[in-house]
């Protein structure tokens, strides 16, 4: 189809058509990026605007940034405390999920046993169960065990999604480790534990890190369980943020500053694992 | 039955996961099932917590609000998912066709941002953008001389608001899933397809669309599950209001459980929702995880 385009004219016409393609694709791309990043941009700029600028109609696009809202949020302390709580809960839940999930994933990837597909189904099906179903019993159980408003209760509850996530994502990773490596080590007298910890774990580390990041994001973003299971002491950042909406006179500046502080770490993490985020959200149905 | 040697070391590696999921995954479900057959009102403890048979379930079946919330959840699905699929496919096709590699890479990475933003914070941002007096959405409308809309103050606009916010957050997800489908098409297939089908619509229908089907099925089922779960964003943005106009099923059950404190009825509702989730997930896993059975 390009037999005619060897002439000078044809070539330059094609080049200008390419230039045009580059141009309109660039324009569409900028528009799309603007639409999908605008709300986040608006949050960050509102956090940096004076209260007067926030209420301005039409909106102020160029303004003198101020850190007063971030300072206010820091000085009040409750937001800072909730961020620390979120950090404790999300990191502990992630670490436990990996500790429990990775060995299980290895066994699922390597061994065949009766009931394996049932076990598999059960682990995956956690992705589909609405958290409200278990939020009610969790609340009553935690109340009876006097675990309401503790980090421990949230950490344990977050394993309901952390462990399945890690198991699924790591099974693929362990399958990628050649079986021969295991067999060679076993012949040399290594136990399963040694084969797992010394050989497979290091080889599967990239996938495990990705699954850990996704588990962290899920735990960090969670609201419903935190809302139900915490009051003041263990209250996490999303609960604290949601609390801005109660009472009279919404403080937009501090609210958006809090939102920015919550979103910043997860967005950075998500950008780091952007290739795997979709895989994690679909539990691997889409590679 | 078979006299296989029991592989204790392997069991010890998988046991913690199984035990944990039994304790925090299955036990609470059994607990909820038990509660759903009991009288259990946290604000009326003097009534006790005796068994009442199917009374809670009867109450749920006769509760128009519950069925309305399910219906509303269905409407929300119809309002969001078709648009997410259409926009998602278009964006995926666009990114797939972008000639300048760094630009398509940049878009793939940046599209992840909306997906990752904490849903609670998404709700807060929605409050800001859809504010009647100084919100950005009404400013946009004012550019076209449209009078300000009270987005969060009236039933229909409130429903549209949560739908728009959901479309914003999850269209990139659909686009990325679709994009991974498109990237499975080899250059050979694409080129011979162009010879046979030409470009544009024909190429899409005969060559590209088949590669999108698995992803599309996955999206339909995952979005169904996620919309049945949807709580945070709506809770922060509208609290289910005004009235009950945006009360999706998870938001409604949460209200019955933790604002009305009728644990028995809320548990019965939750069990019914669970059955719905299980039926849906069965279908899903059948479709997508056949490989493990082999």
mmCIF file of N, CA and C in Angstrom, chain A residues 120-244:
data_model
loop_
_atom_site.group_PDB
_atom_site.id
_atom_site.type_symbol
_atom_site.label_atom_id
_atom_site.label_comp_id
_atom_site.label_asym_id
_atom_site.label_seq_id
_atom_site.Cartn_x
_atom_site.Cartn_y
_atom_site.Cartn_z
ATOM 1 N N UNK A 120 -8.934 -22.926 46.905
ATOM 2 C CA UNK A 120 -8.650 -21.835 45.989
ATOM 3 C C UNK A 120 -9.878 -20.946 45.806
ATOM 4 N N UNK A 121 -10.988 -21.592 45.531
ATOM 5 C CA UNK A 121 -12.246 -20.870 45.337
ATOM 6 C C UNK A 121 -12.578 -20.020 46.564
ATOM 7 N N UNK A 122 -12.378 -20.628 47.710
ATOM 8 C CA UNK A 122 -12.720 -19.965 48.947
ATOM 9 C C UNK A 122 -11.851 -18.721 49.154
ATOM 10 N N UNK A 123 -10.548 -18.873 48.864
ATOM 11 C CA UNK A 123 -9.635 -17.738 49.047
ATOM 12 C C UNK A 123 -10.012 -16.594 48.096
ATOM 13 N N UNK A 124 -10.280 -16.960 46.839
ATOM 14 C CA UNK A 124 -10.631 -15.927 45.859
ATOM 15 C C UNK A 124 -11.969 -15.270 46.201
ATOM 16 N N UNK A 125 -12.913 -16.071 46.711
ATOM 17 C CA UNK A 125 -14.277 -15.557 46.873
ATOM 18 C C UNK A 125 -14.331 -14.410 47.884
ATOM 19 N N UNK A 126 -13.280 -14.272 48.714
ATOM 20 C CA UNK A 126 -13.251 -13.141 49.645
ATOM 21 C C UNK A 126 -13.290 -11.802 48.925
ATOM 22 N N UNK A 127 -12.844 -11.810 47.663
ATOM 23 C CA UNK A 127 -12.845 -10.585 46.877
ATOM 24 C C UNK A 127 -14.270 -10.072 46.647
ATOM 25 N N UNK A 128 -15.262 -10.990 46.755
ATOM 26 C CA UNK A 128 -16.613 -10.648 46.335
ATOM 27 C C UNK A 128 -17.560 -10.353 47.483
ATOM 28 N N UNK A 129 -17.096 -10.637 48.706
ATOM 29 C CA UNK A 129 -18.018 -10.495 49.820
ATOM 30 C C UNK A 129 -18.025 -9.057 50.312
ATOM 31 N N UNK A 130 -19.207 -8.495 50.381
ATOM 32 C CA UNK A 130 -19.330 -7.111 50.824
ATOM 33 C C UNK A 130 -18.907 -6.995 52.288
ATOM 34 N N UNK A 131 -18.056 -6.020 52.596
ATOM 35 C CA UNK A 131 -17.575 -5.895 53.973
ATOM 36 C C UNK A 131 -18.686 -5.690 54.995
ATOM 37 N N UNK A 132 -19.827 -5.147 54.574
ATOM 38 C CA UNK A 132 -20.890 -4.918 55.553
ATOM 39 C C UNK A 132 -21.376 -6.246 56.137
ATOM 40 N N UNK A 133 -21.257 -7.328 55.343
ATOM 41 C CA UNK A 133 -21.701 -8.641 55.812
ATOM 42 C C UNK A 133 -20.938 -9.052 57.066
ATOM 43 N N UNK A 134 -19.624 -8.800 57.070
ATOM 44 C CA UNK A 134 -18.835 -9.208 58.229
ATOM 45 C C UNK A 134 -18.636 -8.082 59.233
ATOM 46 N N UNK A 135 -18.957 -6.842 58.844
ATOM 47 C CA UNK A 135 -18.764 -5.720 59.768
ATOM 48 C C UNK A 135 -19.649 -5.875 61.005
ATOM 49 N N UNK A 136 -20.891 -6.361 60.809
ATOM 50 C CA UNK A 136 -21.799 -6.530 61.942
ATOM 51 C C UNK A 136 -21.256 -7.540 62.950
ATOM 52 N N UNK A 137 -20.949 -8.786 62.530
ATOM 53 C CA UNK A 137 -20.394 -9.725 63.510
ATOM 54 C C UNK A 137 -19.057 -9.268 64.080
ATOM 55 N N UNK A 138 -18.196 -8.657 63.257
ATOM 56 C CA UNK A 138 -16.921 -8.189 63.794
ATOM 57 C C UNK A 138 -17.137 -7.218 64.943
ATOM 58 N N UNK A 139 -18.105 -6.334 64.768
ATOM 59 C CA UNK A 139 -18.378 -5.356 65.818
ATOM 60 C C UNK A 139 -18.786 -6.058 67.109
ATOM 61 N N UNK A 140 -19.714 -7.005 66.995
ATOM 62 C CA UNK A 140 -20.208 -7.683 68.203
ATOM 63 C C UNK A 140 -19.120 -8.537 68.849
ATOM 64 N N UNK A 141 -18.323 -9.218 68.016
ATOM 65 C CA UNK A 141 -17.250 -10.055 68.558
ATOM 66 C C UNK A 141 -16.202 -9.183 69.243
ATOM 67 N N UNK A 142 -15.808 -8.092 68.560
ATOM 68 C CA UNK A 142 -14.792 -7.199 69.127
ATOM 69 C C UNK A 142 -15.291 -6.583 70.438
ATOM 70 N N UNK A 143 -16.589 -6.302 70.506
ATOM 71 C CA UNK A 143 -17.153 -5.732 71.721
ATOM 72 C C UNK A 143 -17.040 -6.743 72.870
ATOM 73 N N UNK A 144 -17.403 -7.994 72.565
ATOM 74 C CA UNK A 144 -17.340 -9.019 73.607
ATOM 75 C C UNK A 144 -15.911 -9.285 74.059
ATOM 76 N N UNK A 145 -14.952 -9.197 73.126
ATOM 77 C CA UNK A 145 -13.547 -9.460 73.483
ATOM 78 C C UNK A 145 -12.865 -8.198 74.003
ATOM 79 N N UNK A 146 -13.615 -7.123 74.148
ATOM 80 C CA UNK A 146 -13.064 -5.830 74.565
ATOM 81 C C UNK A 146 -11.939 -5.371 73.644
ATOM 82 N N UNK A 147 -12.118 -5.590 72.352
ATOM 83 C CA UNK A 147 -11.106 -5.172 71.376
ATOM 84 C C UNK A 147 -11.551 -3.944 70.587
ATOM 85 N N UNK A 148 -12.716 -3.378 70.913
ATOM 86 C CA UNK A 148 -13.152 -2.176 70.203
ATOM 87 C C UNK A 148 -12.135 -1.070 70.438
ATOM 88 N N UNK A 149 -11.915 -0.273 69.376
ATOM 89 C CA UNK A 149 -11.001 0.861 69.468
ATOM 90 C C UNK A 149 -9.557 0.439 69.760
ATOM 91 N N UNK A 150 -9.151 -0.738 69.261
ATOM 92 C CA UNK A 150 -7.742 -1.120 69.376
ATOM 93 C C UNK A 150 -7.175 -1.345 67.978
ATOM 94 N N UNK A 151 -5.853 -1.186 67.861
ATOM 95 C CA UNK A 151 -5.198 -1.480 66.582
ATOM 96 C C UNK A 151 -5.373 -2.946 66.224
ATOM 97 N N UNK A 152 -5.272 -3.807 67.251
ATOM 98 C CA UNK A 152 -5.279 -5.251 67.004
ATOM 99 C C UNK A 152 -6.526 -5.681 66.249
ATOM 100 N N UNK A 153 -7.692 -5.167 66.668
ATOM 101 C CA UNK A 153 -8.939 -5.566 66.023
ATOM 102 C C UNK A 153 -8.893 -5.235 64.530
ATOM 103 N N UNK A 154 -8.465 -4.030 64.208
ATOM 104 C CA UNK A 154 -8.423 -3.632 62.799
ATOM 105 C C UNK A 154 -7.411 -4.457 62.012
ATOM 106 N N UNK A 155 -6.244 -4.679 62.629
ATOM 107 C CA UNK A 155 -5.198 -5.445 61.937
ATOM 108 C C UNK A 155 -5.731 -6.830 61.569
ATOM 109 N N UNK A 156 -6.382 -7.490 62.526
ATOM 110 C CA UNK A 156 -6.911 -8.831 62.266
ATOM 111 C C UNK A 156 -7.985 -8.795 61.184
ATOM 112 N N UNK A 157 -8.875 -7.799 61.279
ATOM 113 C CA UNK A 157 -9.963 -7.713 60.304
ATOM 114 C C UNK A 157 -9.416 -7.451 58.898
ATOM 115 N N UNK A 158 -8.349 -6.666 58.816
ATOM 116 C CA UNK A 158 -7.798 -6.349 57.501
ATOM 117 C C UNK A 158 -7.145 -7.554 56.833
ATOM 118 N N UNK A 159 -6.888 -8.610 57.614
ATOM 119 C CA UNK A 159 -6.362 -9.826 56.991
ATOM 120 C C UNK A 159 -7.401 -10.458 56.081
ATOM 121 N N UNK A 160 -8.693 -10.139 56.275
ATOM 122 C CA UNK A 160 -9.732 -10.748 55.430
ATOM 123 C C UNK A 160 -9.530 -10.398 53.958
ATOM 124 N N UNK A 161 -8.979 -9.226 53.678
ATOM 125 C CA UNK A 161 -8.678 -8.958 52.266
ATOM 126 C C UNK A 161 -7.180 -9.031 51.969
ATOM 127 N N UNK A 162 -6.336 -8.787 52.993
ATOM 128 C CA UNK A 162 -4.888 -8.810 52.772
ATOM 129 C C UNK A 162 -4.376 -10.186 52.374
ATOM 130 N N UNK A 163 -4.780 -11.221 53.142
ATOM 131 C CA UNK A 163 -4.277 -12.572 52.867
ATOM 132 C C UNK A 163 -4.701 -13.067 51.473
ATOM 133 N N UNK A 164 -5.986 -12.982 51.106
ATOM 134 C CA UNK A 164 -6.358 -13.448 49.760
ATOM 135 C C UNK A 164 -5.606 -12.710 48.648
ATOM 136 N N UNK A 165 -5.421 -11.412 48.824
ATOM 137 C CA UNK A 165 -4.707 -10.627 47.821
ATOM 138 C C UNK A 165 -3.281 -11.139 47.643
ATOM 139 N N UNK A 166 -2.595 -11.321 48.767
ATOM 140 C CA UNK A 166 -1.206 -11.783 48.705
ATOM 141 C C UNK A 166 -1.149 -13.193 48.115
ATOM 142 N N UNK A 167 -2.067 -14.069 48.554
ATOM 143 C CA UNK A 167 -2.045 -15.447 48.050
ATOM 144 C C UNK A 167 -2.178 -15.432 46.539
ATOM 145 N N UNK A 168 -3.198 -14.727 46.040
ATOM 146 C CA UNK A 168 -3.392 -14.777 44.601
ATOM 147 C C UNK A 168 -2.176 -14.256 43.846
ATOM 148 N N UNK A 169 -1.713 -13.068 44.205
ATOM 149 C CA UNK A 169 -0.645 -12.457 43.429
ATOM 150 C C UNK A 169 0.646 -13.258 43.510
ATOM 151 N N UNK A 170 0.869 -13.936 44.640
ATOM 152 C CA UNK A 170 2.131 -14.657 44.796
ATOM 153 C C UNK A 170 2.100 -16.033 44.153
ATOM 154 N N UNK A 171 0.912 -16.637 44.008
ATOM 155 C CA UNK A 171 0.853 -17.951 43.363
ATOM 156 C C UNK A 171 1.492 -17.863 41.981
ATOM 157 N N UNK A 172 1.125 -16.854 41.229
ATOM 158 C CA UNK A 172 1.701 -16.650 39.899
ATOM 159 C C UNK A 172 3.214 -16.556 39.969
ATOM 160 N N UNK A 173 3.669 -15.816 40.977
ATOM 161 C CA UNK A 173 5.091 -15.572 41.111
ATOM 162 C C UNK A 173 5.852 -16.868 41.400
ATOM 163 N N UNK A 174 5.290 -17.707 42.291
ATOM 164 C CA UNK A 174 5.966 -18.962 42.635
ATOM 165 C C UNK A 174 5.910 -19.946 41.476
ATOM 166 N N UNK A 175 4.819 -19.876 40.685
ATOM 167 C CA UNK A 175 4.744 -20.761 39.521
ATOM 168 C C UNK A 175 5.870 -20.457 38.547
ATOM 169 N N UNK A 176 6.304 -19.185 38.547
ATOM 170 C CA UNK A 176 7.340 -18.785 37.606
ATOM 171 C C UNK A 176 8.717 -19.315 38.016
ATOM 172 N N UNK A 177 8.848 -19.725 39.289
ATOM 173 C CA UNK A 177 10.122 -20.304 39.720
ATOM 174 C C UNK A 177 10.163 -21.750 39.222
ATOM 175 N N UNK A 178 11.213 -22.132 38.445
ATOM 176 C CA UNK A 178 11.216 -23.482 37.876
ATOM 177 C C UNK A 178 11.220 -24.566 38.962
ATOM 178 N N UNK A 179 10.400 -25.585 38.741
ATOM 179 C CA UNK A 179 10.314 -26.712 39.659
ATOM 180 C C UNK A 179 11.657 -27.399 39.877
ATOM 181 N N UNK A 180 12.498 -27.388 38.808
ATOM 182 C CA UNK A 180 13.776 -28.106 38.884
ATOM 183 C C UNK A 180 14.639 -27.574 40.021
ATOM 184 N N UNK A 181 14.516 -26.274 40.264
ATOM 185 C CA UNK A 181 15.303 -25.671 41.338
ATOM 186 C C UNK A 181 14.945 -26.339 42.658
ATOM 187 N N UNK A 182 13.628 -26.507 42.895
ATOM 188 C CA UNK A 182 13.162 -27.162 44.115
ATOM 189 C C UNK A 182 13.687 -28.585 44.200
ATOM 190 N N UNK A 183 13.541 -29.298 43.061
ATOM 191 C CA UNK A 183 13.900 -30.712 43.067
ATOM 192 C C UNK A 183 15.382 -30.893 43.344
ATOM 193 N N UNK A 184 16.197 -30.045 42.703
ATOM 194 C CA UNK A 184 17.638 -30.137 42.927
ATOM 195 C C UNK A 184 17.976 -29.933 44.401
ATOM 196 N N UNK A 185 17.332 -28.957 45.009
ATOM 197 C CA UNK A 185 17.613 -28.652 46.411
ATOM 198 C C UNK A 185 17.148 -29.804 47.301
ATOM 199 N N UNK A 186 15.975 -30.405 46.960
ATOM 200 C CA UNK A 186 15.463 -31.496 47.771
ATOM 201 C C UNK A 186 16.398 -32.699 47.709
ATOM 202 N N UNK A 187 16.913 -32.967 46.512
ATOM 203 C CA UNK A 187 17.869 -34.060 46.360
ATOM 204 C C UNK A 187 19.084 -33.817 47.238
ATOM 205 N N UNK A 188 19.484 -32.568 47.361
ATOM 206 C CA UNK A 188 20.631 -32.236 48.204
ATOM 207 C C UNK A 188 20.294 -32.280 49.683
ATOM 208 N N UNK A 189 19.058 -32.637 50.022
ATOM 209 C CA UNK A 189 18.712 -32.841 51.419
ATOM 210 C C UNK A 189 18.042 -31.662 52.094
ATOM 211 N N UNK A 190 17.620 -30.674 51.337
ATOM 212 C CA UNK A 190 16.963 -29.519 51.956
ATOM 213 C C UNK A 190 15.506 -29.865 52.296
ATOM 214 N N UNK A 191 14.994 -29.328 53.397
ATOM 215 C CA UNK A 191 13.582 -29.524 53.751
ATOM 216 C C UNK A 191 12.740 -28.516 52.985
ATOM 217 N N UNK A 192 11.414 -28.740 53.008
ATOM 218 C CA UNK A 192 10.512 -27.803 52.328
ATOM 219 C C UNK A 192 10.701 -26.386 52.849
ATOM 220 N N UNK A 193 10.872 -26.303 54.162
ATOM 221 C CA UNK A 193 11.040 -24.977 54.762
ATOM 222 C C UNK A 193 12.252 -24.275 54.195
ATOM 223 N N UNK A 194 13.351 -25.045 54.091
ATOM 224 C CA UNK A 194 14.571 -24.436 53.543
ATOM 225 C C UNK A 194 14.372 -24.071 52.071
ATOM 226 N N UNK A 195 13.723 -24.988 51.336
ATOM 227 C CA UNK A 195 13.489 -24.715 49.923
ATOM 228 C C UNK A 195 12.656 -23.449 49.763
ATOM 229 N N UNK A 196 11.667 -23.314 50.632
ATOM 230 C CA UNK A 196 10.806 -22.136 50.540
ATOM 231 C C UNK A 196 11.551 -20.861 50.938
ATOM 232 N N UNK A 197 12.123 -20.874 52.134
ATOM 233 C CA UNK A 197 12.692 -19.626 52.649
ATOM 234 C C UNK A 197 14.005 -19.246 51.977
ATOM 235 N N UNK A 198 14.851 -20.255 51.683
ATOM 236 C CA UNK A 198 16.168 -19.928 51.143
ATOM 237 C C UNK A 198 16.144 -19.713 49.641
ATOM 238 N N UNK A 199 15.267 -20.441 48.937
ATOM 239 C CA UNK A 199 15.337 -20.413 47.472
ATOM 240 C C UNK A 199 14.153 -19.658 46.857
ATOM 241 N N UNK A 200 12.938 -20.100 47.179
ATOM 242 C CA UNK A 200 11.766 -19.527 46.501
ATOM 243 C C UNK A 200 11.461 -18.104 46.940
ATOM 244 N N UNK A 201 11.585 -17.862 48.228
ATOM 245 C CA UNK A 201 11.235 -16.536 48.721
ATOM 246 C C UNK A 201 12.087 -15.446 48.073
ATOM 247 N N UNK A 202 13.414 -15.619 48.057
ATOM 248 C CA UNK A 202 14.216 -14.575 47.395
ATOM 249 C C UNK A 202 13.885 -14.424 45.914
ATOM 250 N N UNK A 203 13.641 -15.567 45.239
ATOM 251 C CA UNK A 203 13.359 -15.484 43.802
ATOM 252 C C UNK A 203 12.025 -14.799 43.522
ATOM 253 N N UNK A 204 11.073 -14.982 44.436
ATOM 254 C CA UNK A 204 9.739 -14.420 44.212
ATOM 255 C C UNK A 204 9.597 -13.025 44.807
ATOM 256 N N UNK A 205 10.690 -12.496 45.351
ATOM 257 C CA UNK A 205 10.612 -11.236 46.090
ATOM 258 C C UNK A 205 9.941 -10.085 45.334
ATOM 259 N N UNK A 206 10.243 -9.883 44.054
ATOM 260 C CA UNK A 206 9.592 -8.758 43.359
ATOM 261 C C UNK A 206 8.069 -8.841 43.438
ATOM 262 N N UNK A 207 7.530 -10.029 43.171
ATOM 263 C CA UNK A 207 6.071 -10.201 43.231
ATOM 264 C C UNK A 207 5.535 -10.023 44.629
ATOM 265 N N UNK A 208 6.297 -10.461 45.621
ATOM 266 C CA UNK A 208 5.846 -10.324 47.003
ATOM 267 C C UNK A 208 5.795 -8.849 47.392
ATOM 268 N N UNK A 209 6.794 -8.093 46.943
ATOM 269 C CA UNK A 209 6.793 -6.654 47.249
ATOM 270 C C UNK A 209 5.562 -5.983 46.630
ATOM 271 N N UNK A 210 5.268 -6.344 45.386
ATOM 272 C CA UNK A 210 4.093 -5.761 44.727
ATOM 273 C C UNK A 210 2.825 -6.103 45.499
ATOM 274 N N UNK A 211 2.680 -7.374 45.884
ATOM 275 C CA UNK A 211 1.471 -7.768 46.614
ATOM 276 C C UNK A 211 1.406 -7.046 47.949
ATOM 277 N N UNK A 212 2.570 -6.822 48.581
ATOM 278 C CA UNK A 212 2.581 -6.103 49.853
ATOM 279 C C UNK A 212 2.104 -4.660 49.654
ATOM 280 N N UNK A 213 2.566 -4.038 48.586
ATOM 281 C CA UNK A 213 2.155 -2.651 48.326
ATOM 282 C C UNK A 213 0.647 -2.573 48.097
ATOM 283 N N UNK A 214 0.111 -3.529 47.332
ATOM 284 C CA UNK A 214 -1.328 -3.510 47.073
ATOM 285 C C UNK A 214 -2.118 -3.768 48.359
ATOM 286 N N UNK A 215 -1.623 -4.666 49.188
ATOM 287 C CA UNK A 215 -2.296 -4.928 50.470
ATOM 288 C C UNK A 215 -2.257 -3.681 51.344
ATOM 289 N N UNK A 216 -1.123 -2.977 51.297
ATOM 290 C CA UNK A 216 -0.996 -1.748 52.077
ATOM 291 C C UNK A 216 -2.014 -0.704 51.607
ATOM 292 N N UNK A 217 -2.115 -0.526 50.286
ATOM 293 C CA UNK A 217 -3.062 0.458 49.752
ATOM 294 C C UNK A 217 -4.480 0.129 50.203
ATOM 295 N N UNK A 218 -4.844 -1.163 50.104
ATOM 296 C CA UNK A 218 -6.203 -1.567 50.483
ATOM 297 C C UNK A 218 -6.466 -1.275 51.957
ATOM 298 N N UNK A 219 -5.487 -1.580 52.808
ATOM 299 C CA UNK A 219 -5.671 -1.357 54.247
ATOM 300 C C UNK A 219 -5.710 0.137 54.566
ATOM 301 N N UNK A 220 -4.852 0.888 53.930
ATOM 302 C CA UNK A 220 -4.763 2.327 54.164
ATOM 303 C C UNK A 220 -6.066 3.031 53.765
ATOM 304 N N UNK A 221 -6.696 2.562 52.678
ATOM 305 C CA UNK A 221 -7.888 3.221 52.151
ATOM 306 C C UNK A 221 -9.182 2.799 52.833
ATOM 307 N N UNK A 222 -9.150 1.757 53.659
ATOM 308 C CA UNK A 222 -10.381 1.153 54.160
ATOM 309 C C UNK A 222 -11.128 2.095 55.108
ATOM 310 N N UNK A 223 -12.444 2.180 54.941
ATOM 311 C CA UNK A 223 -13.227 3.040 55.840
ATOM 312 C C UNK A 223 -14.214 2.270 56.713
ATOM 313 N N UNK A 224 -15.001 1.358 56.134
ATOM 314 C CA UNK A 224 -16.141 0.833 56.882
ATOM 315 C C UNK A 224 -15.762 0.128 58.188
ATOM 316 N N UNK A 225 -14.796 -0.801 58.117
ATOM 317 C CA UNK A 225 -14.406 -1.510 59.340
ATOM 318 C C UNK A 225 -13.868 -0.525 60.374
ATOM 319 N N UNK A 226 -13.064 0.434 59.898
ATOM 320 C CA UNK A 226 -12.475 1.400 60.821
ATOM 321 C C UNK A 226 -13.560 2.243 61.489
ATOM 322 N N UNK A 227 -14.579 2.573 60.709
ATOM 323 C CA UNK A 227 -15.678 3.382 61.225
ATOM 324 C C UNK A 227 -16.422 2.632 62.327
ATOM 325 N N UNK A 228 -16.586 1.339 62.114
ATOM 326 C CA UNK A 228 -17.387 0.525 63.021
ATOM 327 C C UNK A 228 -16.585 0.110 64.258
ATOM 328 N N UNK A 229 -15.278 -0.135 64.069
ATOM 329 C CA UNK A 229 -14.484 -0.758 65.142
ATOM 330 C C UNK A 229 -13.656 0.226 65.955
ATOM 331 N N UNK A 230 -13.575 1.494 65.540
ATOM 332 C CA UNK A 230 -12.756 2.423 66.324
ATOM 333 C C UNK A 230 -13.587 3.603 66.810
ATOM 334 N N UNK A 231 -13.133 4.208 67.872
ATOM 335 C CA UNK A 231 -13.788 5.411 68.403
ATOM 336 C C UNK A 231 -12.808 6.592 68.362
ATOM 337 N N UNK A 232 -11.909 6.645 69.364
ATOM 338 C CA UNK A 232 -10.993 7.782 69.452
ATOM 339 C C UNK A 232 -9.530 7.334 69.387
ATOM 340 N N UNK A 233 -9.194 6.309 70.180
ATOM 341 C CA UNK A 233 -7.787 5.930 70.350
ATOM 342 C C UNK A 233 -7.181 5.356 69.069
ATOM 343 N N UNK A 234 -7.901 4.461 68.405
ATOM 344 C CA UNK A 234 -7.345 3.754 67.244
ATOM 345 C C UNK A 234 -7.902 4.288 65.935
ATOM 346 N N UNK A 235 -8.600 5.398 65.978
ATOM 347 C CA UNK A 235 -9.253 5.945 64.793
ATOM 348 C C UNK A 235 -8.247 6.188 63.656
ATOM 349 N N UNK A 236 -8.586 5.670 62.476
ATOM 350 C CA UNK A 236 -7.647 5.807 61.347
ATOM 351 C C UNK A 236 -7.953 7.070 60.541
ATOM 352 N N UNK A 237 -7.050 7.385 59.624
ATOM 353 C CA UNK A 237 -7.136 8.648 58.888
ATOM 354 C C UNK A 237 -8.432 8.781 58.067
ATOM 355 N N UNK A 238 -8.884 7.724 57.358
ATOM 356 C CA UNK A 238 -10.148 7.901 56.616
ATOM 357 C C UNK A 238 -11.330 8.246 57.526
ATOM 358 N N UNK A 239 -11.388 7.655 58.715
ATOM 359 C CA UNK A 239 -12.474 7.978 59.640
ATOM 360 C C UNK A 239 -12.372 9.432 60.068
ATOM 361 N N UNK A 240 -11.140 9.855 60.366
ATOM 362 C CA UNK A 240 -10.897 11.235 60.762
ATOM 363 C C UNK A 240 -11.342 12.190 59.639
ATOM 364 N N UNK A 241 -11.012 11.814 58.403
ATOM 365 C CA UNK A 241 -11.378 12.665 57.264
ATOM 366 C C UNK A 241 -12.887 12.730 57.107
ATOM 367 N N UNK A 242 -13.551 11.565 57.223
ATOM 368 C CA UNK A 242 -15.007 11.537 57.079
ATOM 369 C C UNK A 242 -15.662 12.394 58.151
ATOM 370 N N UNK A 243 -15.011 12.505 59.293
ATOM 371 C CA UNK A 243 -15.549 13.276 60.407
ATOM 372 C C UNK A 243 -15.635 14.772 60.130
ATOM 373 N N UNK A 244 -14.841 15.240 59.165
ATOM 374 C CA UNK A 244 -14.915 16.649 58.809
ATOM 375 C C UNK A 244 -16.298 17.037 58.305
#
